[in-house]
Amino acid sequence: KMATATVLLALALCYAAEGIHLSYRPATSQLFLQTTPGFHVTGPAAAFARVAAFGPQTERRRVTGFGFSNPPPPPGADQDPASQTCGLAPPFCAKSRYRSIDGTCNNLQRPDWGIPNTPFGRMAPYDYEDGVSAIKTLSKTGRPLPNSRELSLRLFPDLQVIDPVWTLNTQQWGQIITHDMSLSAGEVQAHKELTNCCDDNGRLTFTAQTNPSCAPILIPRNDPVHAPQGTQCMNFVRTGTTRDRGCTPPNVPAQQLTVVTAFMDLSIVYGSSQIQADPIRARRGGRLLTTVRGGREWPPQDPNSTVICETAKSPNEPCYLTGDIRANQNPQLTTLQVILLREHNRIADALAQLNPHWNDETIFQEARRIHIAQIQHINYYEYLPILLGFENMVKNKLIYPGAHGYINDYNPGVDPSILNEHATAAFRHFHTLIRGYLKLISENRRAIGAVRMSDWFTRPLLLELDNAFDHLVRGLTTQEQDFSDQSFDSEITQFLFK
């Protein structure tokens, strides 16, 4: 059953690119390998649209066996957990077949574990200058700590060493997992407007001197990129904490907050609160809301587009509203966000056809449930073995190859909170894999051009230009990622969010 989920999402990548098929084997890593012989060009994947894995009789038999009826709206559906200063446990956990949007009641014994607006976990203790919240400025010897920009220039050279095995999809899928499980709280999330510690000309602002959230990075005089332009500082805003929000007394050390669920639940698609989820639902056929342009479905326009897509040349340019505020960050991330949206709607359409008696809520929840299962299977059986090793994962019972049916190894004693060290350091491992120039690949697997990533940060218009979306999807599954080392592409070290 779960192997079927892998095939579905693998095919979703191909279907979105119109006509690319991936020779895919369950429990392997073909989705991320540089194996061009595994591809062959055909017509559009019509068979995939018919949902080969869900024969009508099989699906009806499986569903009616549960004996459930159309569910009512979840309790507290009109309340937004993000509007609360601190994450709070619900007053009760209603019996439900489905996950809550905000992650509450995943653990019935600890219903507040893994929910938004709660502190990251920690492996090591905090170490503030004043013991409460101030940034460290002095070393253990009492000498000033070095400038972070100077450290970046000295420790992380701008070199490109190509990975001989894995494609760019490996790096990009890592960002999908990262965004699904963590998002540090900050001024942008709290007030929906940027905190400018530096102005557009790279000069310190008055805010930098008065706002305790400001921690601008000063540019060294010998900086090879920014100093010649007269840039004096880079904008940097500190993560929101329990202390900032009044969750703890002023004398209690600050803990950084995450504002999304800690679970692999596709919060990047569905949101981490009801207020995030409601505007992106079509409220018909269990579908997510889309806009059709050029005969294709795209996410709806974000009403706050001038802030979210700040590099757009016009407020009329596409700026996508999804379950995650970062969806428009870079072209390859946005490409996968669009594919995941379309995959939900593909599943919903199939379920609606098979079960005409279901209402919108049932179709939506069942489609979401299947979609999450697909992603979890790919994450554990296809992706994580690349990073952790297949045998190591089997040994530690993270996966169960060869098992039939469902495995119930849920441990209510495990806190699912994402570790601070993981969110801010380990997850950043993927940055060294980034390629600054994204290849555009034709249907016959030839490079026909490339786009510079920094030219399209927070500007998803690129995806809707000509056949760029198809070319970018093929690029994901064809172009090599950078090697995992201490070097970074200059698009990241020099021109990130320029």
XYZ file of C-alpha atoms in Angstrom:
498
model
C 0.000 0.000 0.000
C 2.701 2.445 0.957
C 4.831 1.544 -2.065
C 1.886 2.664 -4.174
C 2.118 6.079 -2.540
C 5.703 6.383 -3.706
C 4.752 5.652 -7.292
C 2.000 8.254 -7.195
C 4.192 11.174 -6.192
C 6.995 10.088 -8.478
C 4.507 10.153 -11.313
C 3.177 13.488 -10.112
C 6.536 15.054 -10.938
C 6.325 13.592 -14.405
C 2.685 14.466 -15.013
C 3.298 18.078 -14.069
C 6.044 18.293 -16.673
C 3.772 16.858 -19.389
C 5.033 13.633 -20.785
C 8.119 12.689 -18.808
C 7.937 9.228 -17.271
C 10.283 7.967 -14.609
C 11.098 4.267 -14.485
C 10.473 3.995 -10.784
C 11.031 1.133 -8.380
C 9.594 1.092 -4.843
C 12.056 1.348 -1.964
C 14.857 2.817 -4.077
C 16.158 6.328 -4.571
C 15.433 6.680 -8.288
C 13.586 9.931 -7.678
C 16.888 11.595 -6.805
C 19.516 9.730 -8.885
C 21.258 11.053 -11.989
C 19.957 8.180 -14.110
C 18.884 9.583 -17.465
C 18.429 6.054 -18.953
C 15.498 5.762 -16.549
C 13.591 8.389 -18.502
C 11.773 8.010 -21.765
C 9.673 10.491 -23.659
C 6.023 9.660 -24.341
C 2.769 11.530 -24.583
C 1.089 13.079 -21.544
C 0.694 10.654 -18.659
C -2.986 9.956 -19.228
C -2.874 6.700 -17.303
C -1.670 8.559 -14.245
C -4.644 10.909 -14.398
C -6.924 7.887 -14.225
C -5.370 6.954 -10.882
C -4.207 3.456 -11.665
C -3.610 2.635 -8.030
C -7.221 3.202 -7.017
C -9.495 0.772 -8.808
C -13.146 1.692 -8.117
C -14.087 -1.576 -6.409
C -10.965 -1.656 -4.263
C -11.378 1.938 -3.127
C -15.058 1.638 -2.231
C -14.503 -1.590 -0.364
C -11.660 -0.108 1.649
C -13.549 3.039 2.586
C -16.936 1.556 3.439
C -15.197 -0.865 5.766
C -14.587 1.991 8.210
C -18.260 2.880 8.335
C -17.659 6.628 8.717
C -19.958 9.392 7.561
C -19.209 12.908 6.381
C -17.361 14.561 9.297
C -18.395 17.830 10.918
C -15.994 20.796 10.923
C -13.185 20.242 13.444
C -13.584 21.841 16.896
C -12.085 25.313 17.105
C -12.126 25.696 13.330
C -12.861 29.399 13.660
C -9.852 30.021 15.908
C -6.326 30.626 14.696
C -3.572 29.217 16.943
C -1.134 31.651 15.311
C -3.120 34.523 16.810
C -2.301 33.216 20.266
C 0.856 34.563 21.822
C 2.043 31.105 22.838
C 1.041 27.636 21.738
C -1.724 26.298 23.949
C -3.067 22.791 24.395
C -6.700 22.356 23.289
C -9.321 21.962 26.034
C -10.092 18.462 24.731
C -9.224 16.127 21.877
C -12.205 15.169 19.770
C -12.257 11.671 18.321
C -11.280 12.056 14.691
C -10.058 9.969 11.795
C -7.939 12.866 10.554
C -4.965 14.937 11.640
C -5.702 18.392 12.951
C -4.389 21.254 10.830
C -2.389 22.713 13.727
C -0.895 19.434 14.952
C -2.846 19.401 18.215
C -3.851 15.999 19.583
C -1.323 14.057 17.525
C -0.349 12.736 20.942
C -3.488 12.242 23.030
C -1.427 12.199 26.230
C 0.414 15.415 25.334
C -1.850 17.207 22.834
C 0.366 20.326 22.745
C 3.518 18.535 21.610
C 4.663 19.530 18.128
C 2.187 22.397 17.676
C 2.958 25.899 16.330
C 4.135 28.760 18.536
C 6.029 26.502 20.919
C 9.780 26.444 21.666
C 12.238 24.395 19.693
C 13.794 21.546 21.640
C 17.440 21.731 22.685
C 20.400 19.372 22.819
C 22.766 21.914 24.377
C 21.908 24.598 26.942
C 21.418 28.226 25.937
C 24.393 30.588 26.170
C 23.358 34.247 26.192
C 25.644 37.165 26.985
C 23.439 38.246 29.891
C 22.127 34.775 30.687
C 18.658 35.770 29.468
C 18.537 36.890 25.827
C 21.469 39.077 24.679
C 23.550 37.922 21.699
C 27.046 36.726 22.532
C 29.676 39.305 21.623
C 32.633 38.038 23.664
C 34.523 34.762 23.457
C 35.416 32.560 26.413
C 38.687 34.472 26.675
C 36.868 37.790 26.879
C 37.951 38.946 23.427
C 35.354 40.177 20.891
C 33.893 37.510 18.646
C 34.747 37.918 14.947
C 32.380 39.508 12.463
C 30.072 36.884 10.936
C 30.596 38.178 7.395
C 34.366 37.884 7.817
C 33.920 34.298 8.996
C 31.781 33.506 5.983
C 34.361 34.897 3.562
C 37.249 33.025 5.187
C 35.652 29.670 5.992
C 33.294 29.080 3.077
C 34.909 29.614 -0.329
C 32.826 30.095 -3.457
C 33.679 26.844 -5.192
C 31.671 24.381 -7.227
C 32.328 20.669 -6.825
C 29.675 18.674 -8.662
C 28.061 15.674 -6.978
C 28.627 12.604 -9.186
C 25.501 10.743 -8.055
C 22.569 12.868 -6.944
C 20.452 15.390 -8.816
C 19.328 18.825 -7.746
C 16.050 17.248 -6.692
C 17.908 15.779 -3.704
C 18.852 19.225 -2.433
C 15.457 20.708 -3.202
C 13.504 17.922 -1.537
C 15.550 18.625 1.562
C 14.167 22.162 1.589
C 10.634 20.786 1.252
C 11.151 18.648 4.366
C 12.810 21.532 6.193
C 9.944 23.926 5.519
C 7.375 21.286 6.405
C 8.824 20.847 9.885
C 10.170 24.216 11.019
C 9.793 27.979 10.633
C 11.369 30.250 13.208
C 9.136 32.952 14.623
C 10.086 36.493 13.764
C 8.950 39.972 12.997
C 7.733 39.000 9.529
C 5.409 36.357 10.905
C 4.261 38.429 13.853
C 3.461 41.705 12.113
C 3.382 40.792 8.403
C 5.814 43.560 7.560
C 9.562 43.591 7.296
C 11.779 44.931 10.030
C 14.414 47.007 8.273
C 17.579 47.221 10.317
C 19.355 48.366 7.135
C 17.846 50.497 4.387
C 17.838 49.686 0.674
C 21.242 51.339 0.303
C 22.832 49.194 2.992
C 22.930 51.884 5.674
C 21.999 51.381 9.302
C 18.521 52.651 10.113
C 17.148 54.233 13.238
C 15.271 50.977 13.794
C 18.578 49.153 14.108
C 19.385 51.245 17.153
C 15.977 51.053 18.806
C 14.521 47.653 17.943
C 15.938 44.839 20.107
C 15.116 42.375 17.322
C 17.673 44.019 15.050
C 21.097 42.414 14.785
C 22.482 43.824 11.510
C 25.623 42.285 10.048
C 28.282 44.930 9.457
C 30.148 44.724 6.147
C 33.976 44.670 6.364
C 35.771 47.401 4.423
C 37.578 44.787 2.336
C 34.441 42.861 1.390
C 34.966 41.919 -2.290
C 31.294 42.177 -3.265
C 29.487 44.612 -0.995
C 32.167 47.140 -0.007
C 32.665 48.462 -3.580
C 28.933 49.206 -3.692
C 29.100 51.206 -0.476
C 27.032 48.675 1.463
C 27.642 49.006 5.178
C 25.309 46.394 6.619
C 23.079 43.405 5.881
C 19.619 43.226 7.360
C 19.315 40.583 10.058
C 16.370 40.143 12.419
C 16.528 37.873 15.443
C 14.163 34.950 15.868
C 11.080 35.562 17.997
C 11.249 33.989 21.455
C 9.115 33.050 24.422
C 10.412 36.170 26.147
C 9.424 38.468 23.268
C 5.866 37.190 23.364
C 5.511 37.223 27.116
C 5.170 33.459 27.359
C 7.606 33.448 30.268
C 8.629 35.987 32.936
C 11.284 38.552 31.852
C 13.972 36.922 33.980
C 13.535 33.475 32.412
C 15.996 32.728 29.559
C 14.517 33.088 26.088
C 13.664 30.080 23.961
C 13.253 30.393 20.192
C 9.795 29.626 18.800
C 8.644 27.695 15.768
C 5.384 28.749 14.105
C 4.575 25.586 12.119
C 3.798 22.016 13.106
C 6.742 19.746 13.839
C 5.253 16.820 11.940
C 5.670 15.625 8.352
C 2.094 16.648 7.631
C 2.468 18.827 4.529
C 1.813 22.015 6.447
C 3.588 23.718 3.533
C 0.538 22.774 1.451
C -2.307 22.906 3.976
C -1.085 25.433 6.540
C -0.461 25.185 10.273
C -3.628 26.946 11.425
C -7.245 27.114 10.392
C -6.879 30.734 9.285
C -4.059 29.663 6.958
C -6.040 26.680 5.694
C -9.387 28.333 4.963
C -8.342 30.814 2.209
C -6.626 28.114 0.139
C -9.573 25.715 0.018
C -11.950 25.738 -2.946
C -14.825 24.395 -0.796
C -15.993 22.158 -3.600
C -14.951 18.654 -4.471
C -12.380 18.586 -1.675
C -10.021 20.651 -3.801
C -7.502 23.319 -2.964
C -8.098 26.704 -4.549
C -6.365 27.323 -7.873
C -6.233 29.879 -10.661
C -6.162 28.644 -14.260
C -3.761 30.423 -16.610
C -2.484 29.019 -19.872
C -4.594 25.917 -19.379
C -2.830 25.039 -16.111
C -3.659 25.259 -12.439
C -1.624 27.620 -10.281
C -1.960 28.582 -6.615
C -4.201 31.595 -5.928
C -2.763 35.091 -5.684
C -1.496 36.130 -2.263
C -3.424 39.258 -1.162
C -0.239 40.458 0.528
C 1.821 40.037 -2.632
C 3.719 43.333 -2.434
C 5.347 42.123 0.797
C 5.628 38.390 0.103
C 6.966 38.836 -3.449
C 8.893 42.043 -2.875
C 11.117 41.660 -5.947
C 8.176 41.500 -8.376
C 8.151 44.291 -10.935
C 4.386 44.694 -10.704
C 1.677 43.838 -8.143
C -0.062 42.003 -10.991
C 2.711 39.433 -11.255
C 1.949 35.976 -9.832
C 2.628 35.646 -6.110
C 1.321 32.372 -4.773
C -0.745 31.854 -1.646
C -0.048 28.432 -0.129
C 0.131 26.883 3.303
C 3.631 28.283 3.795
C 4.820 31.899 3.654
C 8.130 30.842 2.019
C 6.601 29.132 -1.037
C 7.742 31.888 -3.438
C 11.324 31.963 -2.191
C 13.118 30.388 -5.165
C 12.055 28.841 -8.495
C 12.776 25.203 -7.678
C 11.037 25.361 -4.304
C 8.009 27.004 -5.889
C 7.969 24.368 -8.627
C 7.603 21.599 -6.045
C 5.001 23.599 -4.120
C 2.902 23.809 -7.299
C 3.310 20.080 -7.945
C 2.191 19.246 -4.406
C -0.874 21.461 -4.810
C -1.793 19.785 -8.092
C -1.255 16.356 -6.563
C -3.808 17.054 -3.833
C -6.353 18.116 -6.430
C -5.603 15.080 -8.584
C -6.305 12.783 -5.645
C -9.414 14.750 -4.679
C -10.815 14.529 -8.218
C -10.269 10.772 -8.267
C -11.922 10.289 -4.876
C -14.877 12.458 -5.882
C -15.434 10.332 -8.965
C -15.226 7.103 -6.977
C -17.384 8.358 -4.112
C -20.067 10.740 -5.412
C -21.875 10.556 -2.059
C -18.986 12.214 -0.195
C -19.158 15.893 0.649
C -16.386 18.446 0.245
C -14.965 17.959 3.740
C -14.686 14.193 3.440
C -13.008 14.359 0.045
C -10.595 17.035 1.264
C -9.611 15.132 4.406
C -9.213 11.802 2.610
C -7.141 13.399 -0.150
C -4.996 15.154 2.450
C -4.566 11.872 4.337
C -3.397 10.011 1.223
C -1.155 12.896 0.170
C 0.598 13.000 3.555
C 1.098 9.219 3.409
C 2.767 9.566 0.008
C 5.195 12.181 1.264
C 6.016 10.325 4.467
C 6.812 7.184 2.510
C 9.059 9.032 0.086
C 10.787 10.846 2.949
C 11.521 7.678 4.918
C 12.059 5.080 2.211
C 13.464 7.136 -0.650
C 15.095 10.246 0.787
C 16.418 9.674 4.299
C 18.379 6.528 3.331
C 20.472 8.818 1.112
C 21.475 10.866 4.163
C 21.395 8.322 6.995
C 22.110 5.049 5.206
C 19.559 2.340 4.459
C 21.041 -0.279 6.806
C 21.351 2.260 9.599
C 17.670 3.161 9.269
C 16.632 -0.500 9.328
C 18.825 -1.158 12.364
C 17.280 1.741 14.274
C 13.745 0.781 13.188
C 13.120 3.943 11.236
C 11.936 1.864 8.282
C 10.586 -1.668 7.881
C 11.439 -2.981 4.409
C 9.483 -6.072 3.432
C 6.793 -5.509 6.038
C 3.195 -6.046 4.980
C 0.300 -3.931 6.178
C 0.679 -1.176 8.752
C 3.398 -0.837 11.367
C 2.289 0.615 14.691
C 5.449 1.824 16.397
C 4.024 5.093 17.713
C 5.710 6.028 20.984
C 3.720 8.584 23.031
C 6.808 9.232 25.153
C 8.781 10.796 22.291
C 8.605 14.579 22.076
C 8.301 15.460 18.352
C 9.546 19.031 18.825
C 12.219 19.998 16.293
C 15.581 20.599 17.936
C 16.960 24.130 17.795
C 20.300 22.739 16.648
C 18.595 20.815 13.870
C 16.472 23.690 12.584
C 19.285 26.249 12.600
C 22.334 24.095 11.823
C 21.712 20.521 10.632
C 18.963 21.493 8.191
C 21.359 24.069 6.695
C 23.452 21.195 5.386
C 21.422 21.477 2.190
C 22.773 24.962 1.471
C 26.094 23.572 0.307
C 24.252 21.448 -2.297
C 22.603 24.427 -4.025
C 23.374 25.310 -7.638
C 23.203 29.026 -8.379
C 22.274 28.609 -12.032
C 19.288 26.385 -12.767
C 19.349 24.467 -16.020
C 16.335 24.476 -18.311
C 15.982 20.986 -19.791
C 13.977 20.142 -22.902
C 11.817 17.048 -23.352
C 14.661 15.227 -25.098
C 16.833 15.837 -22.011
C 19.035 18.560 -23.489
C 19.998 21.772 -21.704
C 18.471 24.699 -23.583
C 19.467 27.454 -21.177
C 19.805 28.407 -17.534
C 18.438 30.994 -15.141
C 20.290 32.758 -12.373
C 18.651 31.985 -9.050
C 19.203 35.427 -7.517
C 17.318 37.031 -10.412
C 14.174 35.171 -9.409
C 14.109 35.120 -5.604
C 10.529 35.759 -4.428
C 9.428 36.193 -8.037
C 7.515 33.103 -9.254
C 6.570 34.736 -12.555
C 9.353 32.658 -14.118
C 7.313 29.465 -13.775
C 4.555 30.803 -16.013
C 6.785 32.109 -18.807
C 6.512 29.915 -21.915
C 7.442 26.338 -20.945
C 9.731 27.284 -18.060
C 7.796 25.178 -15.551
C 8.338 21.994 -17.572
C 11.986 22.882 -18.177
C 12.568 23.512 -14.460
C 10.954 20.217 -13.438
C 13.187 18.353 -15.859
C 16.119 20.346 -14.527
C 15.374 19.151 -11.019
C 15.581 15.521 -12.108
C 18.553 15.981 -14.453
C 20.967 18.666 -13.206
C 23.615 17.606 -10.713
C 23.571 19.093 -7.236
C 26.729 20.494 -5.668
C 28.856 18.191 -3.544
C 28.385 18.164 0.228
C 31.409 20.069 1.506
C 32.294 23.428 3.065
C 32.033 25.406 -0.162
C 28.941 27.264 -1.335
C 27.711 28.720 -4.588
C 28.291 32.476 -4.812
C 24.581 32.978 -5.462
C 24.120 31.973 -1.813
C 27.141 33.570 -0.158
C 27.118 36.826 -2.130
C 23.706 37.438 -3.669
C 21.151 35.723 -1.452
C 17.939 37.790 -1.567
C 19.756 40.629 -3.311
